[in-house]
Amino acid sequence: MAPARGEFSTMTLELRPTASTARQVVPVGERVVVRLPENATTGYRWHAEFDDAALRLVEDRTEAATTPRGSGGERVLGFEALRAGAASLRLVQRRAWEPNSLAAELEVELDVRPRG
């Protein structure tokens, strides 16, 4: 039985910027967590582009580094897989006021499978 909407099972796929762009298999209802280095004081932040019929953003937070003062931290983005099928997740690091200021990007193809 799949978890109720908004509830997650214990399996979480966690991705980092060095993750392979190969297709990742995720069951419906599972959570995909992406952790990306970010220093918001530079103006560059991570922005997610995805099909909201396939994925739902359930977490968006920054974990600040503890030392040294003023150093960057990590952006943590969590997504719930909503339906079976292919889903694309594109993350771009850019300044919000400069849409063409791409500093980095990560593209992940998800193969969302029915729970079995």
mmCIF file of the C-alpha atoms, coordinates in Angstrom:
data_MODEL
# 
_entry.id   MODEL 
# 
loop_
_atom_site.group_PDB 
_atom_site.id 
_atom_site.type_symbol 
_atom_site.label_atom_id 
_atom_site.label_alt_id 
_atom_site.label_comp_id 
_atom_site.label_asym_id 
_atom_site.label_entity_id 
_atom_site.label_seq_id 
_atom_site.pdbx_PDB_ins_code 
_atom_site.Cartn_x 
_atom_site.Cartn_y 
_atom_site.Cartn_z 
_atom_site.occupancy 
_atom_site.B_iso_or_equiv 
_atom_site.pdbx_formal_charge 
_atom_site.auth_seq_id 
_atom_site.auth_comp_id 
_atom_site.auth_asym_id 
_atom_site.auth_atom_id 
_atom_site.pdbx_PDB_model_num 
ATOM 1   C CA . MET A 1 1   ? 0.000  0.000  0.000   1.00 0.00 ? 1   MET A CA 1 
ATOM 2   C CA . ALA A 1 2   ? 1.385  3.428  -0.941  1.00 0.00 ? 2   ALA A CA 1 
ATOM 3   C CA . PRO A 1 3   ? 1.880  6.034  1.771   1.00 0.00 ? 3   PRO A CA 1 
ATOM 4   C CA . ALA A 1 4   ? -0.845 8.651  2.145   1.00 0.00 ? 4   ALA A CA 1 
ATOM 5   C CA . ARG A 1 5   ? -0.232 11.912 0.289   1.00 0.00 ? 5   ARG A CA 1 
ATOM 6   C CA . GLY A 1 6   ? 2.471  13.869 2.077   1.00 0.00 ? 6   GLY A CA 1 
ATOM 7   C CA . GLU A 1 7   ? 3.796  10.799 3.935   1.00 0.00 ? 7   GLU A CA 1 
ATOM 8   C CA . PHE A 1 8   ? 7.026  9.173  2.833   1.00 0.00 ? 8   PHE A CA 1 
ATOM 9   C CA . SER A 1 9   ? 8.409  5.719  3.294   1.00 0.00 ? 9   SER A CA 1 
ATOM 10  C CA . THR A 1 10  ? 11.891 5.266  4.685   1.00 0.00 ? 10  THR A CA 1 
ATOM 11  C CA . MET A 1 11  ? 13.633 5.124  1.292   1.00 0.00 ? 11  MET A CA 1 
ATOM 12  C CA . THR A 1 12  ? 14.956 8.468  0.080   1.00 0.00 ? 12  THR A CA 1 
ATOM 13  C CA . LEU A 1 13  ? 17.042 8.949  -3.043  1.00 0.00 ? 13  LEU A CA 1 
ATOM 14  C CA . GLU A 1 14  ? 19.607 11.647 -2.274  1.00 0.00 ? 14  GLU A CA 1 
ATOM 15  C CA . LEU A 1 15  ? 21.439 13.392 -5.098  1.00 0.00 ? 15  LEU A CA 1 
ATOM 16  C CA . ARG A 1 16  ? 24.489 15.646 -5.075  1.00 0.00 ? 16  ARG A CA 1 
ATOM 17  C CA . PRO A 1 17  ? 25.904 17.847 -7.875  1.00 0.00 ? 17  PRO A CA 1 
ATOM 18  C CA . THR A 1 18  ? 28.270 15.039 -8.839  1.00 0.00 ? 18  THR A CA 1 
ATOM 19  C CA . ALA A 1 19  ? 25.370 12.596 -9.331  1.00 0.00 ? 19  ALA A CA 1 
ATOM 20  C CA . SER A 1 20  ? 25.171 10.798 -12.621 1.00 0.00 ? 20  SER A CA 1 
ATOM 21  C CA . THR A 1 21  ? 22.588 12.173 -14.993 1.00 0.00 ? 21  THR A CA 1 
ATOM 22  C CA . ALA A 1 22  ? 21.657 8.555  -15.732 1.00 0.00 ? 22  ALA A CA 1 
ATOM 23  C CA . ARG A 1 23  ? 18.043 7.679  -15.138 1.00 0.00 ? 23  ARG A CA 1 
ATOM 24  C CA . GLN A 1 24  ? 17.239 7.138  -11.465 1.00 0.00 ? 24  GLN A CA 1 
ATOM 25  C CA . VAL A 1 25  ? 14.478 4.695  -10.492 1.00 0.00 ? 25  VAL A CA 1 
ATOM 26  C CA . VAL A 1 26  ? 12.035 5.939  -7.840  1.00 0.00 ? 26  VAL A CA 1 
ATOM 27  C CA . PRO A 1 27  ? 8.738  4.367  -6.680  1.00 0.00 ? 27  PRO A CA 1 
ATOM 28  C CA . VAL A 1 28  ? 5.570  6.493  -6.657  1.00 0.00 ? 28  VAL A CA 1 
ATOM 29  C CA . GLY A 1 29  ? 5.263  8.304  -3.337  1.00 0.00 ? 29  GLY A CA 1 
ATOM 30  C CA . GLU A 1 30  ? 8.992  8.261  -2.623  1.00 0.00 ? 30  GLU A CA 1 
ATOM 31  C CA . ARG A 1 31  ? 10.979 11.351 -1.877  1.00 0.00 ? 31  ARG A CA 1 
ATOM 32  C CA . VAL A 1 32  ? 13.901 12.584 -3.968  1.00 0.00 ? 32  VAL A CA 1 
ATOM 33  C CA . VAL A 1 33  ? 16.248 14.885 -2.039  1.00 0.00 ? 33  VAL A CA 1 
ATOM 34  C CA . VAL A 1 34  ? 18.836 17.041 -3.783  1.00 0.00 ? 34  VAL A CA 1 
ATOM 35  C CA . ARG A 1 35  ? 21.634 18.724 -1.789  1.00 0.00 ? 35  ARG A CA 1 
ATOM 36  C CA . LEU A 1 36  ? 23.550 21.443 -3.605  1.00 0.00 ? 36  LEU A CA 1 
ATOM 37  C CA . PRO A 1 37  ? 26.297 23.817 -2.431  1.00 0.00 ? 37  PRO A CA 1 
ATOM 38  C CA . GLU A 1 38  ? 25.025 27.385 -2.296  1.00 0.00 ? 38  GLU A CA 1 
ATOM 39  C CA . ASN A 1 39  ? 26.254 30.745 -1.062  1.00 0.00 ? 39  ASN A CA 1 
ATOM 40  C CA . ALA A 1 40  ? 23.245 33.059 -1.319  1.00 0.00 ? 40  ALA A CA 1 
ATOM 41  C CA . THR A 1 41  ? 25.349 36.148 -0.561  1.00 0.00 ? 41  THR A CA 1 
ATOM 42  C CA . THR A 1 42  ? 26.736 35.905 -4.113  1.00 0.00 ? 42  THR A CA 1 
ATOM 43  C CA . GLY A 1 43  ? 23.216 36.225 -5.521  1.00 0.00 ? 43  GLY A CA 1 
ATOM 44  C CA . TYR A 1 44  ? 23.417 32.789 -7.137  1.00 0.00 ? 44  TYR A CA 1 
ATOM 45  C CA . ARG A 1 45  ? 20.700 30.423 -5.926  1.00 0.00 ? 45  ARG A CA 1 
ATOM 46  C CA . TRP A 1 46  ? 19.425 27.090 -7.141  1.00 0.00 ? 46  TRP A CA 1 
ATOM 47  C CA . HIS A 1 47  ? 16.097 27.108 -9.014  1.00 0.00 ? 47  HIS A CA 1 
ATOM 48  C CA . ALA A 1 48  ? 14.130 23.951 -9.842  1.00 0.00 ? 48  ALA A CA 1 
ATOM 49  C CA . GLU A 1 49  ? 12.368 23.311 -13.135 1.00 0.00 ? 49  GLU A CA 1 
ATOM 50  C CA . PHE A 1 50  ? 10.046 20.292 -13.207 1.00 0.00 ? 50  PHE A CA 1 
ATOM 51  C CA . ASP A 1 51  ? 6.631  19.024 -14.306 1.00 0.00 ? 51  ASP A CA 1 
ATOM 52  C CA . ASP A 1 52  ? 4.338  19.619 -11.332 1.00 0.00 ? 52  ASP A CA 1 
ATOM 53  C CA . ALA A 1 53  ? 2.044  16.814 -12.511 1.00 0.00 ? 53  ALA A CA 1 
ATOM 54  C CA . ALA A 1 54  ? 4.914  14.347 -11.965 1.00 0.00 ? 54  ALA A CA 1 
ATOM 55  C CA . LEU A 1 55  ? 6.767  15.865 -8.993  1.00 0.00 ? 55  LEU A CA 1 
ATOM 56  C CA . ARG A 1 56  ? 5.752  18.004 -6.041  1.00 0.00 ? 56  ARG A CA 1 
ATOM 57  C CA . LEU A 1 57  ? 8.189  20.257 -4.185  1.00 0.00 ? 57  LEU A CA 1 
ATOM 58  C CA . VAL A 1 58  ? 7.851  19.320 -0.505  1.00 0.00 ? 58  VAL A CA 1 
ATOM 59  C CA . GLU A 1 59  ? 11.035 20.828 0.937   1.00 0.00 ? 59  GLU A CA 1 
ATOM 60  C CA . ASP A 1 60  ? 13.069 23.922 0.113   1.00 0.00 ? 60  ASP A CA 1 
ATOM 61  C CA . ARG A 1 61  ? 15.548 25.089 2.728   1.00 0.00 ? 61  ARG A CA 1 
ATOM 62  C CA . THR A 1 62  ? 19.103 26.252 3.229   1.00 0.00 ? 62  THR A CA 1 
ATOM 63  C CA . GLU A 1 63  ? 21.501 24.692 5.695   1.00 0.00 ? 63  GLU A CA 1 
ATOM 64  C CA . ALA A 1 64  ? 24.095 27.292 6.623   1.00 0.00 ? 64  ALA A CA 1 
ATOM 65  C CA . ALA A 1 65  ? 27.702 26.301 7.178   1.00 0.00 ? 65  ALA A CA 1 
ATOM 66  C CA . THR A 1 66  ? 28.767 26.662 10.789  1.00 0.00 ? 66  THR A CA 1 
ATOM 67  C CA . THR A 1 67  ? 32.269 27.973 10.028  1.00 0.00 ? 67  THR A CA 1 
ATOM 68  C CA . PRO A 1 68  ? 33.801 30.160 8.801   1.00 0.00 ? 68  PRO A CA 1 
ATOM 69  C CA . ARG A 1 69  ? 31.351 33.005 9.240   1.00 0.00 ? 69  ARG A CA 1 
ATOM 70  C CA . GLY A 1 70  ? 29.890 34.149 5.923   1.00 0.00 ? 70  GLY A CA 1 
ATOM 71  C CA . SER A 1 71  ? 30.705 30.945 4.083   1.00 0.00 ? 71  SER A CA 1 
ATOM 72  C CA . GLY A 1 72  ? 28.087 29.182 2.030   1.00 0.00 ? 72  GLY A CA 1 
ATOM 73  C CA . GLY A 1 73  ? 25.996 26.213 2.941   1.00 0.00 ? 73  GLY A CA 1 
ATOM 74  C CA . GLU A 1 74  ? 23.732 23.758 1.191   1.00 0.00 ? 74  GLU A CA 1 
ATOM 75  C CA . ARG A 1 75  ? 20.397 24.142 -0.534  1.00 0.00 ? 75  ARG A CA 1 
ATOM 76  C CA . VAL A 1 76  ? 18.149 21.161 0.221   1.00 0.00 ? 76  VAL A CA 1 
ATOM 77  C CA . LEU A 1 77  ? 15.281 20.488 -2.173  1.00 0.00 ? 77  LEU A CA 1 
ATOM 78  C CA . GLY A 1 78  ? 12.870 17.595 -1.659  1.00 0.00 ? 78  GLY A CA 1 
ATOM 79  C CA . PHE A 1 79  ? 10.403 16.303 -4.227  1.00 0.00 ? 79  PHE A CA 1 
ATOM 80  C CA . GLU A 1 80  ? 7.652  13.687 -4.000  1.00 0.00 ? 80  GLU A CA 1 
ATOM 81  C CA . ALA A 1 81  ? 7.144  11.410 -7.026  1.00 0.00 ? 81  ALA A CA 1 
ATOM 82  C CA . LEU A 1 82  ? 3.426  11.702 -7.806  1.00 0.00 ? 82  LEU A CA 1 
ATOM 83  C CA . ARG A 1 83  ? 2.768  9.328  -10.695 1.00 0.00 ? 83  ARG A CA 1 
ATOM 84  C CA . ALA A 1 84  ? 4.421  6.541  -12.656 1.00 0.00 ? 84  ALA A CA 1 
ATOM 85  C CA . GLY A 1 85  ? 6.323  7.472  -15.804 1.00 0.00 ? 85  GLY A CA 1 
ATOM 86  C CA . ALA A 1 86  ? 9.290  9.563  -16.847 1.00 0.00 ? 86  ALA A CA 1 
ATOM 87  C CA . ALA A 1 87  ? 9.975  12.789 -14.969 1.00 0.00 ? 87  ALA A CA 1 
ATOM 88  C CA . SER A 1 88  ? 12.688 15.370 -15.591 1.00 0.00 ? 88  SER A CA 1 
ATOM 89  C CA . LEU A 1 89  ? 14.211 17.486 -12.868 1.00 0.00 ? 89  LEU A CA 1 
ATOM 90  C CA . ARG A 1 90  ? 16.441 20.386 -13.909 1.00 0.00 ? 90  ARG A CA 1 
ATOM 91  C CA . LEU A 1 91  ? 18.224 22.496 -11.317 1.00 0.00 ? 91  LEU A CA 1 
ATOM 92  C CA . VAL A 1 92  ? 19.963 25.680 -12.377 1.00 0.00 ? 92  VAL A CA 1 
ATOM 93  C CA . GLN A 1 93  ? 22.140 27.983 -10.313 1.00 0.00 ? 93  GLN A CA 1 
ATOM 94  C CA . ARG A 1 94  ? 21.557 31.586 -11.363 1.00 0.00 ? 94  ARG A CA 1 
ATOM 95  C CA . ARG A 1 95  ? 20.653 35.035 -10.120 1.00 0.00 ? 95  ARG A CA 1 
ATOM 96  C CA . ALA A 1 96  ? 16.877 35.489 -9.909  1.00 0.00 ? 96  ALA A CA 1 
ATOM 97  C CA . TRP A 1 97  ? 17.045 38.929 -11.545 1.00 0.00 ? 97  TRP A CA 1 
ATOM 98  C CA . GLU A 1 98  ? 19.322 37.681 -14.369 1.00 0.00 ? 98  GLU A CA 1 
ATOM 99  C CA . PRO A 1 99  ? 17.641 34.638 -15.969 1.00 0.00 ? 99  PRO A CA 1 
ATOM 100 C CA . ASN A 1 100 ? 20.610 34.112 -18.330 1.00 0.00 ? 100 ASN A CA 1 
ATOM 101 C CA . SER A 1 101 ? 23.249 34.153 -15.573 1.00 0.00 ? 101 SER A CA 1 
ATOM 102 C CA . LEU A 1 102 ? 23.631 30.369 -15.463 1.00 0.00 ? 102 LEU A CA 1 
ATOM 103 C CA . ALA A 1 103 ? 26.524 29.348 -13.197 1.00 0.00 ? 103 ALA A CA 1 
ATOM 104 C CA . ALA A 1 104 ? 25.800 25.606 -12.911 1.00 0.00 ? 104 ALA A CA 1 
ATOM 105 C CA . GLU A 1 105 ? 23.126 23.060 -13.638 1.00 0.00 ? 105 GLU A CA 1 
ATOM 106 C CA . LEU A 1 106 ? 22.134 19.507 -12.777 1.00 0.00 ? 106 LEU A CA 1 
ATOM 107 C CA . GLU A 1 107 ? 19.693 17.471 -14.834 1.00 0.00 ? 107 GLU A CA 1 
ATOM 108 C CA . VAL A 1 108 ? 18.219 14.236 -13.550 1.00 0.00 ? 108 VAL A CA 1 
ATOM 109 C CA . GLU A 1 109 ? 15.862 11.887 -15.362 1.00 0.00 ? 109 GLU A CA 1 
ATOM 110 C CA . LEU A 1 110 ? 13.606 9.932  -13.040 1.00 0.00 ? 110 LEU A CA 1 
ATOM 111 C CA . ASP A 1 111 ? 11.881 6.672  -13.906 1.00 0.00 ? 111 ASP A CA 1 
ATOM 112 C CA . VAL A 1 112 ? 8.970  6.683  -11.477 1.00 0.00 ? 112 VAL A CA 1 
ATOM 113 C CA . ARG A 1 113 ? 7.591  3.177  -11.036 1.00 0.00 ? 113 ARG A CA 1 
ATOM 114 C CA . PRO A 1 114 ? 4.316  1.993  -9.517  1.00 0.00 ? 114 PRO A CA 1 
ATOM 115 C CA . ARG A 1 115 ? 4.626  0.523  -6.041  1.00 0.00 ? 115 ARG A CA 1 
ATOM 116 C CA . GLY A 1 116 ? 4.810  -3.219 -6.233  1.00 0.00 ? 116 GLY A CA 1 
# 
